[in-house]
Short mmCIF file of C-alpha atoms in Angstrom, two decimals:
data_model
loop_
_atom_site.label_atom_id
_atom_site.label_comp_id
_atom_site.label_asym_id
_atom_site.label_seq_id
_atom_site.Cartn_x
_atom_site.Cartn_y
_atom_site.Cartn_z
CA MET A 576 -20.85 -5.99 -36.18
CA ARG A 577 -21.28 -6.67 -32.62
CA ASP A 578 -24.32 -5.32 -30.41
CA LYS A 579 -23.11 -2.97 -27.72
CA PRO A 580 -24.02 -3.85 -24.11
CA ASP A 581 -26.20 -1.65 -22.04
CA ILE A 582 -23.69 -0.11 -19.54
CA THR A 583 -26.07 2.28 -17.75
CA LYS A 584 -27.53 -0.32 -15.30
CA TYR A 585 -23.97 -1.51 -14.37
CA ILE A 586 -22.51 1.82 -13.48
CA MET A 587 -25.34 3.71 -11.76
CA LYS A 588 -25.53 2.76 -7.98
CA PRO A 589 -28.30 3.73 -5.60
CA THR A 590 -27.67 7.29 -4.39
CA SER A 591 -26.65 6.98 -0.64
CA ARG A 592 -27.76 9.28 2.26
CA LYS A 593 -24.18 10.70 2.27
CA HIS A 594 -24.34 11.69 -1.39
CA LEU A 595 -27.87 13.20 -0.94
CA ARG A 596 -26.33 15.09 1.94
CA ASN A 597 -23.36 16.45 -0.06
CA THR A 598 -25.63 17.42 -2.86
CA ALA A 599 -27.97 19.07 -0.58
CA LEU A 600 -25.16 21.03 0.86
CA LEU A 601 -24.18 22.44 -2.65
CA THR A 602 -27.86 23.26 -3.39
CA ALA A 603 -28.46 24.94 -0.12
CA THR A 604 -25.36 27.17 -0.63
CA ALA A 605 -26.64 28.30 -4.12
CA PHE A 606 -30.17 29.03 -2.56
CA ALA A 607 -28.59 31.09 0.21
CA ALA A 608 -27.76 33.63 -2.28
CA ALA A 609 -31.26 34.52 -2.99
CA GLY A 610 -31.68 37.47 -0.62
CA VAL A 611 -28.62 39.30 -1.98
CA ASN A 612 -28.93 42.78 -3.34
CA PRO A 613 -29.67 42.41 -7.31
CA LEU A 614 -26.99 44.86 -8.10
CA LEU A 615 -24.57 43.17 -5.98
CA ALA A 616 -25.46 39.78 -7.34
CA ALA A 617 -25.08 41.12 -10.79
CA ALA A 618 -21.53 42.34 -10.26
CA GLU A 619 -20.72 39.03 -8.59
CA GLU A 620 -22.06 37.15 -11.59
CA SER A 621 -20.08 39.22 -13.96
CA GLU A 622 -16.95 38.64 -12.00
CA LEU A 623 -17.74 34.93 -12.03
CA ASN A 624 -18.25 34.80 -15.72
CA GLN A 625 -14.78 36.27 -16.22
CA ARG A 626 -13.10 33.29 -14.54
CA PRO A 627 -11.33 30.93 -16.77
CA ASN A 628 -12.89 27.53 -17.62
CA VAL A 629 -11.08 24.31 -17.22
CA LEU A 630 -10.85 21.54 -19.62
CA LEU A 631 -9.32 18.61 -17.93
CA ILE A 632 -8.38 15.60 -20.34
CA LEU A 633 -7.69 12.32 -18.92
CA VAL A 634 -6.19 9.54 -20.84
CA ASP A 635 -6.05 5.83 -19.48
CA ASP A 636 -2.57 4.12 -19.68
CA LEU A 637 -0.88 6.98 -21.81
CA LYS A 638 2.63 7.12 -21.16
CA PRO A 639 4.91 9.78 -22.66
CA ALA A 640 4.95 7.94 -25.99
CA LEU A 641 4.33 11.18 -27.85
CA GLY A 642 6.42 13.14 -30.41
CA ALA A 643 6.39 16.19 -28.08
CA TYR A 644 8.14 13.97 -25.35
CA GLY A 645 10.82 12.72 -27.81
CA ASP A 646 9.28 9.50 -28.89
CA ARG A 647 10.50 9.17 -32.63
CA VAL A 648 8.00 6.59 -33.55
CA ALA A 649 4.71 7.92 -32.21
CA ILE A 650 2.46 9.55 -34.61
CA THR A 651 0.76 12.19 -32.32
CA PRO A 652 0.40 15.46 -34.30
CA GLU A 653 -2.49 16.66 -32.20
CA LEU A 654 -0.99 16.11 -28.92
CA ASP A 655 2.30 17.50 -30.11
CA ARG A 656 0.49 20.67 -31.04
CA LEU A 657 -1.31 21.05 -27.89
CA THR A 658 1.90 20.64 -26.00
CA SER A 659 3.47 23.36 -28.04
CA LEU A 660 0.75 25.64 -26.62
CA GLY A 661 1.62 25.37 -23.09
CA ILE A 662 4.23 23.89 -20.54
CA ARG A 663 5.42 20.20 -20.70
CA PHE A 664 6.45 18.69 -17.43
CA ASP A 665 9.09 16.06 -18.43
CA ALA A 666 9.32 14.58 -14.93
CA ALA A 667 5.67 14.08 -13.81
CA TYR A 668 4.81 10.87 -12.12
CA SER A 669 1.70 9.03 -11.08
CA ASN A 670 1.16 8.41 -7.40
CA GLN A 671 0.07 4.81 -7.93
CA ALA A 672 0.25 2.96 -11.04
CA VAL A 673 -3.40 1.45 -11.20
CA CYS A 674 -6.48 3.15 -12.45
CA ALA A 675 -8.75 3.72 -9.54
CA PRO A 676 -6.36 5.00 -6.96
CA SER A 677 -4.51 7.22 -9.54
CA ARG A 678 -7.84 8.95 -10.16
CA TYR A 679 -8.63 9.55 -6.44
CA ASN A 680 -4.97 10.96 -6.33
CA LEU A 681 -6.10 13.44 -8.88
CA MET A 682 -9.69 14.22 -7.63
CA LEU A 683 -8.69 14.20 -3.88
CA GLY A 684 -5.35 15.74 -4.10
CA SER A 685 -4.25 13.06 -1.55
CA ARG A 686 -1.47 10.39 -2.02
CA SER A 687 -2.69 6.80 -1.70
CA THR A 688 -0.56 6.21 1.40
CA SER A 689 -2.19 9.21 3.04
CA THR A 690 -5.71 7.68 2.45
CA GLY A 691 -5.22 3.98 2.60
CA LEU A 692 -6.96 3.89 -0.83
CA TYR A 693 -4.95 1.46 -2.81
CA ASP A 694 -7.43 -0.90 -4.47
CA PHE A 695 -10.57 -1.18 -6.49
CA GLY A 696 -13.85 -1.43 -4.52
CA ARG A 697 -13.29 1.50 -2.08
CA ASN A 698 -15.63 4.30 -1.91
CA PHE A 699 -13.71 7.30 -0.69
CA ARG A 700 -16.69 8.74 0.98
CA ASP A 701 -16.88 5.87 3.24
CA PHE A 702 -13.70 7.23 4.89
CA TYR A 703 -14.11 10.95 4.05
CA PRO A 704 -17.67 11.54 3.74
CA ASP A 705 -17.17 15.44 3.54
CA ALA A 706 -14.29 15.26 1.18
CA ILE A 707 -14.26 18.09 -1.44
CA THR A 708 -13.04 16.78 -4.76
CA LEU A 709 -11.40 18.81 -7.28
CA PRO A 710 -14.51 19.68 -9.51
CA GLN A 711 -16.59 20.24 -6.13
CA GLN A 712 -14.05 23.19 -5.19
CA PHE A 713 -14.94 24.71 -8.42
CA MET A 714 -18.68 24.14 -7.99
CA ARG A 715 -18.62 25.90 -4.65
CA GLU A 716 -17.25 28.97 -6.43
CA GLY A 717 -20.10 29.03 -8.91
CA TYR A 718 -18.87 26.84 -11.58
CA HIS A 719 -20.69 24.17 -13.66
CA ALA A 720 -18.74 20.92 -13.45
CA GLU A 721 -19.52 18.01 -15.73
CA ALA A 722 -17.69 14.77 -16.79
CA MET A 723 -17.98 12.29 -19.47
CA GLY A 724 -15.84 9.08 -20.32
CA LYS A 725 -13.50 7.61 -17.85
CA VAL A 726 -12.85 10.13 -15.12
CA PHE A 727 -13.36 8.34 -11.91
CA HIS A 728 -12.80 4.59 -12.31
CA ILE A 729 -16.02 2.55 -12.93
CA GLY A 730 -15.67 -1.20 -12.76
CA HIS A 731 -14.20 -3.73 -10.36
CA ASN A 732 -16.90 -2.80 -7.77
CA THR A 733 -15.94 0.99 -8.00
CA TYR A 734 -18.31 3.68 -9.18
CA ASN A 735 -18.62 7.31 -9.94
CA ASP A 736 -18.93 9.91 -7.43
CA ASP A 737 -22.30 11.67 -8.01
CA ALA A 738 -21.63 14.65 -5.74
CA SER A 739 -18.55 15.80 -7.83
CA TRP A 740 -20.83 16.99 -10.67
CA SER A 741 -23.43 19.33 -11.54
CA VAL A 742 -25.23 17.16 -13.97
CA PRO A 743 -24.98 13.37 -14.14
CA HIS A 744 -21.91 11.87 -15.50
CA HIS A 745 -21.97 10.63 -19.00
CA PRO A 746 -20.52 7.05 -19.13
CA GLU A 747 -18.98 5.27 -22.02
CA LEU A 748 -17.44 1.90 -22.75
CA LEU A 749 -14.03 1.14 -21.82
CA ILE A 750 -13.67 -2.60 -23.08
CA GLU A 751 -15.42 -2.40 -26.48
CA TYR A 752 -15.17 -4.69 -29.54
CA VAL A 753 -16.79 -4.19 -32.86
CA GLU A 754 -15.82 -7.53 -34.70
CA HIS A 755 -17.94 -10.66 -33.71
CA GLU A 756 -14.52 -12.67 -34.00
CA SER A 757 -13.17 -10.75 -30.92
CA THR A 758 -15.66 -12.22 -28.45
CA GLY A 759 -17.43 -14.92 -30.25
CA GLY A 760 -20.69 -13.03 -29.58
CA GLU A 761 -20.19 -13.62 -25.73
CA LEU A 762 -19.70 -11.27 -22.72
CA THR A 763 -15.93 -11.47 -21.80
CA ARG A 764 -14.40 -11.36 -18.54
CA GLU A 765 -12.93 -7.70 -18.72
CA GLU A 766 -16.34 -6.46 -20.06
CA ALA A 767 -17.80 -7.93 -17.19
CA LEU A 768 -15.65 -6.43 -14.55
CA PHE A 769 -15.87 -2.90 -16.02
CA ASN A 770 -19.59 -3.46 -15.96
CA ASN A 771 -19.39 -4.25 -12.25
CA GLU A 772 -20.18 -7.65 -12.30
CA SER A 773 -18.59 -9.81 -9.57
CA TRP A 774 -15.03 -11.20 -9.82
CA GLY A 775 -16.27 -14.68 -9.41
CA PHE A 776 -18.77 -14.33 -12.30
CA ALA A 777 -16.31 -12.61 -14.52
CA GLY A 778 -13.88 -15.53 -13.98
CA THR A 779 -15.99 -17.97 -15.72
CA LEU A 780 -16.35 -16.01 -18.82
CA PRO A 781 -14.06 -16.14 -21.91
CA ARG A 782 -11.25 -13.75 -22.72
CA GLY A 783 -11.61 -11.07 -25.35
CA ALA A 784 -9.20 -10.30 -28.04
CA ALA A 785 -6.24 -8.21 -27.07
CA TRP A 786 -6.60 -6.18 -30.34
CA GLU A 787 -8.79 -5.63 -33.35
CA TYR A 788 -8.52 -3.12 -36.40
CA PRO A 789 -11.79 -3.02 -38.37
CA ASP A 790 -12.28 -0.58 -41.07
CA VAL A 791 -14.67 1.53 -39.23
CA GLU A 792 -15.20 5.35 -38.40
CA ASP A 793 -13.79 6.83 -35.27
CA ASP A 794 -17.08 6.85 -33.60
CA ALA A 795 -17.51 3.17 -33.86
CA TYR A 796 -15.58 3.20 -30.60
CA ALA A 797 -16.09 5.21 -27.33
CA ASP A 798 -13.39 7.67 -27.79
CA GLY A 799 -14.96 8.83 -31.03
CA ARG A 800 -18.07 9.31 -29.45
CA ILE A 801 -16.85 11.09 -26.47
CA ALA A 802 -14.86 13.76 -28.66
CA ASP A 803 -18.13 14.40 -30.54
CA ARG A 804 -19.91 14.91 -27.25
CA ALA A 805 -17.29 16.97 -25.67
CA VAL A 806 -17.55 19.47 -28.66
CA LYS A 807 -21.30 19.62 -28.39
CA ARG A 808 -21.16 20.38 -24.75
CA LEU A 809 -18.77 22.95 -25.13
CA GLU A 810 -20.79 24.54 -27.56
CA ALA A 811 -23.73 24.50 -25.08
CA LEU A 812 -21.71 25.66 -22.10
CA ARG A 813 -20.38 28.57 -24.17
CA ASP A 814 -23.97 29.76 -24.84
CA GLU A 815 -25.00 29.44 -21.28
CA GLY A 816 -22.04 31.93 -20.39
CA LYS A 817 -21.26 30.31 -17.02
CA PRO A 818 -17.70 29.24 -16.23
CA PHE A 819 -17.23 25.46 -16.46
CA PHE A 820 -15.03 22.55 -15.30
CA MET A 821 -15.14 19.81 -17.86
CA ALA A 822 -13.53 16.54 -17.41
CA VAL A 823 -13.19 14.44 -20.66
CA GLY A 824 -11.98 10.92 -20.21
CA PHE A 825 -10.46 8.85 -22.84
CA ALA A 826 -10.08 5.10 -22.93
CA ARG A 827 -7.35 4.09 -25.43
CA PRO A 828 -4.55 3.15 -25.10
CA HIS A 829 -5.82 0.85 -22.52
CA LEU A 830 -6.32 -2.63 -23.37
CA PRO A 831 -7.80 -3.89 -25.83
CA PHE A 832 -6.10 -2.22 -28.50
CA SER A 833 -9.37 -1.62 -30.37
CA ALA A 834 -8.83 1.16 -32.98
CA PRO A 835 -9.99 1.75 -36.56
CA ARG A 836 -7.85 0.25 -39.13
CA ARG A 837 -6.38 3.49 -40.57
CA TYR A 838 -4.41 4.13 -37.13
CA TRP A 839 -2.83 0.68 -37.29
CA ASP A 840 -1.89 1.54 -40.86
CA LEU A 841 0.21 4.52 -39.75
CA TYR A 842 2.90 2.23 -38.46
CA ASP A 843 5.30 -0.25 -40.08
CA PRO A 844 5.60 -3.20 -37.48
CA ASP A 845 9.26 -3.63 -38.46
CA GLU A 846 10.07 -0.14 -37.31
CA LEU A 847 8.50 -0.37 -34.02
CA PRO A 848 10.74 -0.07 -30.91
CA MET A 849 11.21 -3.64 -29.37
CA PRO A 850 12.16 -4.19 -25.68
CA GLU A 851 15.80 -4.96 -25.10
CA ILE A 852 15.71 -6.10 -21.60
CA GLU A 853 12.98 -8.71 -21.00
CA VAL A 854 14.31 -9.92 -17.50
CA GLY A 855 13.58 -8.15 -14.06
CA PRO A 856 16.64 -5.86 -12.75
CA GLU A 857 19.55 -7.53 -11.37
CA GLY A 858 19.30 -7.76 -7.61
CA ALA A 859 15.54 -6.83 -7.37
CA PRO A 860 13.28 -8.71 -4.96
CA ASN A 861 11.24 -11.15 -7.00
CA TYR A 862 7.94 -9.70 -5.79
CA ALA A 863 8.87 -6.18 -7.27
CA VAL A 864 8.81 -7.64 -10.82
CA LYS A 865 5.39 -8.47 -12.34
CA ARG A 866 4.23 -11.17 -14.76
CA ASP A 867 0.80 -12.11 -16.12
CA GLY A 868 -2.14 -10.15 -14.30
CA GLU A 869 -4.02 -7.59 -16.48
CA ILE A 870 -2.38 -8.80 -19.85
CA HIS A 871 -3.33 -12.28 -19.44
CA GLN A 872 -7.06 -11.51 -19.31
CA TYR A 873 -6.76 -11.23 -23.13
CA ASP A 874 -6.70 -13.76 -25.92
CA PRO A 875 -4.21 -15.00 -27.27
CA ILE A 876 -1.94 -13.90 -24.24
CA PRO A 877 0.07 -16.91 -22.84
CA HIS A 878 0.76 -17.41 -19.20
CA SER A 879 4.40 -16.65 -18.32
CA SER A 880 4.83 -20.26 -17.38
CA GLU A 881 4.20 -21.19 -21.13
CA HIS A 882 6.21 -18.05 -22.52
CA ASP A 883 8.47 -15.65 -20.72
CA PRO A 884 9.22 -13.53 -22.50
CA PHE A 885 6.47 -13.41 -25.02
CA PRO A 886 7.35 -14.69 -28.62
CA GLU A 887 8.65 -11.90 -30.72
CA GLU A 888 5.75 -11.78 -33.09
CA LEU A 889 3.24 -11.36 -30.25
CA THR A 890 5.38 -8.57 -28.65
CA ARG A 891 5.45 -6.63 -31.87
CA LYS A 892 1.85 -7.03 -32.34
CA LEU A 893 1.03 -5.66 -29.00
CA ILE A 894 3.43 -2.76 -29.38
CA HIS A 895 1.86 -2.01 -32.69
CA GLY A 896 -1.70 -2.01 -30.99
CA TYR A 897 -0.34 0.47 -28.19
CA TYR A 898 1.02 2.87 -30.80
CA ALA A 899 -2.16 2.51 -33.08
CA SER A 900 -4.34 3.21 -30.10
CA THR A 901 -2.36 6.25 -28.96
CA SER A 902 -2.78 7.62 -32.54
CA TYR A 903 -6.44 7.08 -32.47
CA VAL A 904 -6.72 8.82 -29.18
CA ASP A 905 -4.57 11.61 -30.32
CA ALA A 906 -6.91 12.40 -33.27
CA GLN A 907 -10.01 12.44 -30.88
CA ILE A 908 -8.26 14.79 -28.44
CA GLY A 909 -7.43 16.89 -31.53
CA LYS A 910 -11.04 17.23 -32.32
CA VAL A 911 -11.99 18.63 -28.72
CA ILE A 912 -9.08 21.10 -28.86
CA ARG A 913 -9.89 22.38 -32.21
CA GLY A 914 -13.69 22.69 -31.40
CA LEU A 915 -12.58 24.64 -28.27
CA GLU A 916 -10.78 27.12 -30.40
CA GLU A 917 -13.44 27.27 -33.11
CA LEU A 918 -15.94 28.27 -30.44
CA GLY A 919 -13.56 31.09 -29.33
CA LEU A 920 -13.20 29.53 -25.76
CA ASP A 921 -9.38 28.98 -25.83
CA ASP A 922 -8.31 32.34 -24.71
CA ASN A 923 -10.14 31.90 -21.44
CA THR A 924 -9.66 28.07 -20.81
CA ILE A 925 -7.35 26.17 -18.80
CA ILE A 926 -6.25 22.77 -20.51
CA VAL A 927 -4.80 19.88 -18.79
CA LEU A 928 -3.56 16.73 -20.38
CA TRP A 929 -2.90 14.00 -18.00
CA GLY A 930 -2.02 10.27 -18.47
CA ASP A 931 -3.32 8.26 -15.25
CA HIS A 932 -0.02 6.31 -15.14
CA GLY A 933 2.67 4.82 -17.48
CA PHE A 934 2.83 1.47 -19.21
CA HIS A 935 5.19 -1.33 -19.92
CA LEU A 936 5.49 -2.77 -23.40
CA GLY A 937 7.51 -5.83 -22.52
CA GLU A 938 10.53 -3.98 -20.86
CA LEU A 939 11.93 -6.02 -17.99
CA GLY A 940 9.36 -8.69 -19.15
CA ILE A 941 6.53 -6.61 -17.67
CA TRP A 942 3.21 -5.64 -19.60
CA THR A 943 0.80 -2.90 -18.28
CA LYS A 944 1.44 -1.36 -15.19
CA HIS A 945 1.28 -2.18 -11.28
CA VAL A 946 4.86 -1.79 -10.47
CA ASN A 947 7.08 0.79 -9.07
CA TYR A 948 9.41 1.14 -12.07
CA GLU A 949 9.91 4.13 -14.42
CA LEU A 950 7.83 3.03 -17.36
CA ALA A 951 4.86 2.29 -15.13
CA ASN A 952 4.77 5.68 -13.42
CA HIS A 953 6.25 8.32 -15.82
CA ILE A 954 3.44 10.26 -17.18
CA PRO A 955 2.65 13.06 -19.73
CA LEU A 956 1.48 16.18 -18.03
CA VAL A 957 0.87 19.47 -19.96
CA PHE A 958 -0.68 22.85 -18.99
CA VAL A 959 -2.06 25.28 -21.15
CA ALA A 960 -2.88 28.35 -18.97
CA PRO A 961 -3.61 31.74 -21.05
CA GLY A 962 -1.71 34.53 -19.45
CA VAL A 963 0.43 32.22 -17.41
CA THR A 964 2.20 29.54 -19.35
CA GLU A 965 4.47 30.34 -22.22
CA PRO A 966 3.84 28.37 -25.47
CA GLY A 967 6.51 25.76 -26.20
CA THR A 968 8.12 25.60 -22.69
CA ALA A 969 9.27 22.62 -20.76
CA THR A 970 10.51 21.85 -17.21
CA GLY A 971 12.42 19.14 -15.33
CA GLN A 972 10.38 19.97 -12.14
CA PRO A 973 9.31 16.77 -10.62
CA ALA A 974 5.65 16.47 -10.36
CA GLU A 975 3.04 14.33 -9.14
CA THR A 976 -0.70 13.76 -9.91
CA VAL A 977 -1.81 15.21 -6.48
CA ASP A 978 -0.08 18.44 -7.65
CA ILE A 979 -2.89 19.16 -10.13
CA TYR A 980 -5.40 19.90 -7.50
CA PRO A 981 -3.79 23.06 -5.83
CA THR A 982 -2.28 24.09 -9.23
CA LEU A 983 -5.84 24.28 -11.09
CA LEU A 984 -7.30 26.14 -8.13
CA GLU A 985 -4.39 28.71 -8.15
CA LEU A 986 -4.85 29.13 -11.90
CA ALA A 987 -8.29 29.82 -11.73
CA GLY A 988 -8.11 32.03 -8.75
CA VAL A 989 -10.28 29.61 -6.88
CA PRO A 990 -9.70 29.72 -3.18
CA MET A 991 -8.90 26.24 -1.46
CA ARG A 992 -11.61 25.35 0.96
CA GLU A 993 -10.61 23.27 3.94
CA THR A 994 -10.97 19.69 3.26
CA SER A 995 -11.40 16.55 5.48
CA GLN A 996 -9.04 14.60 3.06
CA PRO A 997 -5.33 15.34 3.31
CA ILE A 998 -4.08 17.40 0.54
CA ASP A 999 -0.59 16.52 -0.42
CA GLY A 1000 -0.09 18.43 -3.60
CA VAL A 1001 1.80 21.60 -4.24
CA SER A 1002 1.07 24.17 -6.76
CA LEU A 1003 3.11 24.13 -9.79
CA VAL A 1004 2.35 27.78 -10.74
CA PRO A 1005 5.60 29.07 -9.84
CA VAL A 1006 7.27 26.78 -12.23
CA MET A 1007 5.04 27.76 -15.04
CA LYS A 1008 6.16 31.50 -14.48
CA ASP A 1009 9.81 30.45 -14.11
CA THR A 1010 10.80 26.87 -15.51
CA GLU A 1011 13.97 26.81 -13.42
CA ALA A 1012 12.06 27.41 -10.31
CA ARG A 1013 11.61 24.51 -8.03
CA VAL A 1014 8.75 23.48 -5.74
CA ARG A 1015 9.91 20.07 -4.65
CA GLU A 1016 13.10 18.28 -5.50
CA TYR A 1017 11.55 14.71 -5.73
CA ALA A 1018 8.45 12.75 -6.77
CA TYR A 1019 6.64 10.27 -4.61
CA HIS A 1020 4.60 7.21 -5.41
CA CYS A 1021 3.86 3.70 -4.16
CA PHE A 1022 2.65 0.14 -5.11
CA ARG A 1023 2.00 -2.81 -2.86
CA ARG A 1024 3.45 -6.26 -4.06
CA GLY A 1025 4.12 -9.40 -2.31
CA GLY A 1026 2.45 -8.37 0.93
CA ARG A 1027 4.74 -5.22 1.21
CA MET A 1028 4.33 -1.52 0.59
CA GLY A 1029 6.92 -0.19 -1.84
CA ARG A 1030 7.24 3.45 -1.19
CA ALA A 1031 9.34 5.38 -3.86
CA ILE A 1032 11.33 8.56 -4.17
CA ARG A 1033 12.15 9.59 -7.60
CA THR A 1034 14.85 12.34 -8.11
CA GLU A 1035 16.50 13.81 -11.06
CA ASP A 1036 19.02 10.96 -11.12
CA TYR A 1037 17.82 8.11 -8.79
CA ARG A 1038 14.73 6.11 -7.76
CA LEU A 1039 14.75 4.52 -4.20
CA VAL A 1040 12.23 2.04 -3.47
CA GLU A 1041 11.47 0.80 0.41
CA TRP A 1042 9.70 -2.39 0.57
CA LYS A 1043 8.25 -3.39 4.00
CA ARG A 1044 5.17 -4.29 5.54
CA ILE A 1045 3.09 -1.28 6.87
CA GLY A 1046 3.91 -0.56 10.44
CA GLU A 1047 7.09 -2.50 10.79
CA ALA A 1048 10.33 -1.07 11.56
CA PRO A 1049 12.49 0.49 8.95
CA ASP A 1050 15.34 -2.03 9.48
CA THR A 1051 13.05 -4.78 8.08
CA ALA A 1052 12.82 -3.03 4.74
CA GLU A 1053 14.37 -4.20 1.55
CA ILE A 1054 15.71 -1.47 -0.55
CA GLU A 1055 16.07 -0.84 -4.38
CA LEU A 1056 18.04 2.01 -5.94
CA TYR A 1057 18.43 2.85 -9.59
CA GLU A 1058 20.25 5.21 -11.53
CA TYR A 1059 18.80 6.61 -14.89
CA SER A 1060 21.80 8.23 -16.77
CA GLU A 1061 21.60 5.33 -19.37
CA GLY A 1062 17.99 5.23 -19.94
CA PRO A 1063 14.59 4.67 -18.38
CA VAL A 1064 14.74 0.69 -17.90
CA GLU A 1065 16.10 -0.48 -14.54
CA LEU A 1066 19.09 -2.74 -15.07
CA ARG A 1067 20.84 -3.35 -11.55
CA ASN A 1068 19.82 -2.49 -7.95
CA ILE A 1069 22.78 -0.67 -6.84
CA ALA A 1070 21.54 -0.03 -3.34
CA GLU A 1071 24.56 -1.95 -1.77
CA GLU A 1072 26.87 -0.02 -3.97
CA LYS A 1073 25.80 3.38 -3.13
CA PRO A 1074 24.89 3.68 0.66
CA GLU A 1075 25.38 7.43 0.92
CA VAL A 1076 22.65 7.89 -1.85
CA VAL A 1077 20.37 5.48 -0.11
CA ALA A 1078 20.81 7.43 3.18
CA GLU A 1079 20.03 10.51 1.43
CA LEU A 1080 16.88 9.39 -0.16
CA LEU A 1081 15.67 7.50 2.81
CA GLU A 1082 15.95 10.86 4.78
CA ILE A 1083 13.48 12.37 2.20
CA LEU A 1084 11.24 9.30 2.46
CA TYR A 1085 11.16 9.39 6.27
CA ARG A 1086 9.96 12.81 6.11
CA GLN A 1087 6.62 11.47 4.50
CA PRO A 1088 3.95 9.94 7.06
CA GLU A 1089 4.04 6.14 7.15
CA ALA A 1090 1.52 4.60 4.83
CA ARG A 1091 -2.02 3.94 6.09
CA ARG A 1092 -3.22 0.40 6.22
CA SER A 1093 -5.62 -0.49 3.25
CA ARG A 1094 -9.16 0.47 3.79
CA PRO A 1095 -11.81 -2.11 3.78
CA GLU A 1096 -13.96 -2.80 0.62
CA SER A 1097 -17.09 -0.74 0.39
CA THR A 1098 -20.60 -1.96 -0.10
CA TRP A 1099 -21.78 1.01 -2.13
CA GLN A 1100 -25.21 1.33 -0.50
#
């Protein structure tokens, strides 16, 4: 077995004056109530204790490869059961298919193009020092807020936001190996990056294995430990009797596909779905299609100059690893949900299941995310809201990550305090009450590639992507248009064939503000 690195020294940054100020404001607000009439205070406390709890489950790189979403291969009984308890959003999308910005989208309720936060290494409080994050909205109404695992992205010169939690965030490993053979006993480049070592130093390190499957217990990896901790903390919070906002972040199915052997054994490799199209869409700009990048940081992944597409055996192994990792995290989330139920908290707890973005498994020759195509942006999104959602319901309402912020506030009866950051989300509660209702007819997302900003509009039938440099005139843009009646993989750019659809979707796009230029990298001092 391999020794685990000490991660706390990498993820804990010095507390800045801005963070101290924000924390002090929260503390001052609490102490200001000290002079309130005791009877009135007791009544207010009783009312507070009746408010619903929130359990926010975040899963890294989870696309809708779930039985509940119609995937016939995925073995995900716990997530299928969770989905059956509430409402499933079938047309939910990330606002940007990369880890750090997607989590800012969630926690700020702001699209990346509204904030200019497109990259790692940006501290949103450098640009919005008085921003009110989603958990802070709850904290200001008397809630206890805490987080464990991957909630904010930590790594690649990016850190947690201390002011968002009532107690310190509980970190866990994201890049993790048990077997010595997976690393040769050395620190690997992805471990270093997620430990906030410099890019230059990480580049000198060896690659770790893309997968491993030792015969170990679930808690040999971070997600098993996080599930165990979540149940213990739920019990403690129940006993305290104060409403809570708990964010529980899971690592798998993010690479490496490290999961106990029994989850790999669930699948017959010969029965796994293999990509049918391994070249980019016909007529797409070259820069819109991705090769290499994240996937190439793992061994034994070849560079695309050596193999494009990957050999079939390697492709099958990676797909096996993704499905095994998904089944592993499914089991861990099941432990948390069943723990919630056994503690009697389920009748008064809003549950949200959210994947931070989608994932390509060789379709179009693309691996992981970082593009504007369907499979990189389509996400699972499930709400279980006692007294509001009906069990086993689903909707085609287009939804975005930023919508979770106002939706949770409305569900919990928490007033939205005025924020310094832009709020781009809309509440989905009307759709929960009537699955045929519509609060928006499209989803919006973005990604930068080739020095251009790609802004996308996804409707029920089409996706339009406008590619241009920020600030340049619309007539300089290149346009992609895809139609999805034959499936989720883009085959051919039909922008020139359907100018009337392009015009219609551009009219929607031009109603959105122009994308902000990228913010400078933060120093985190």
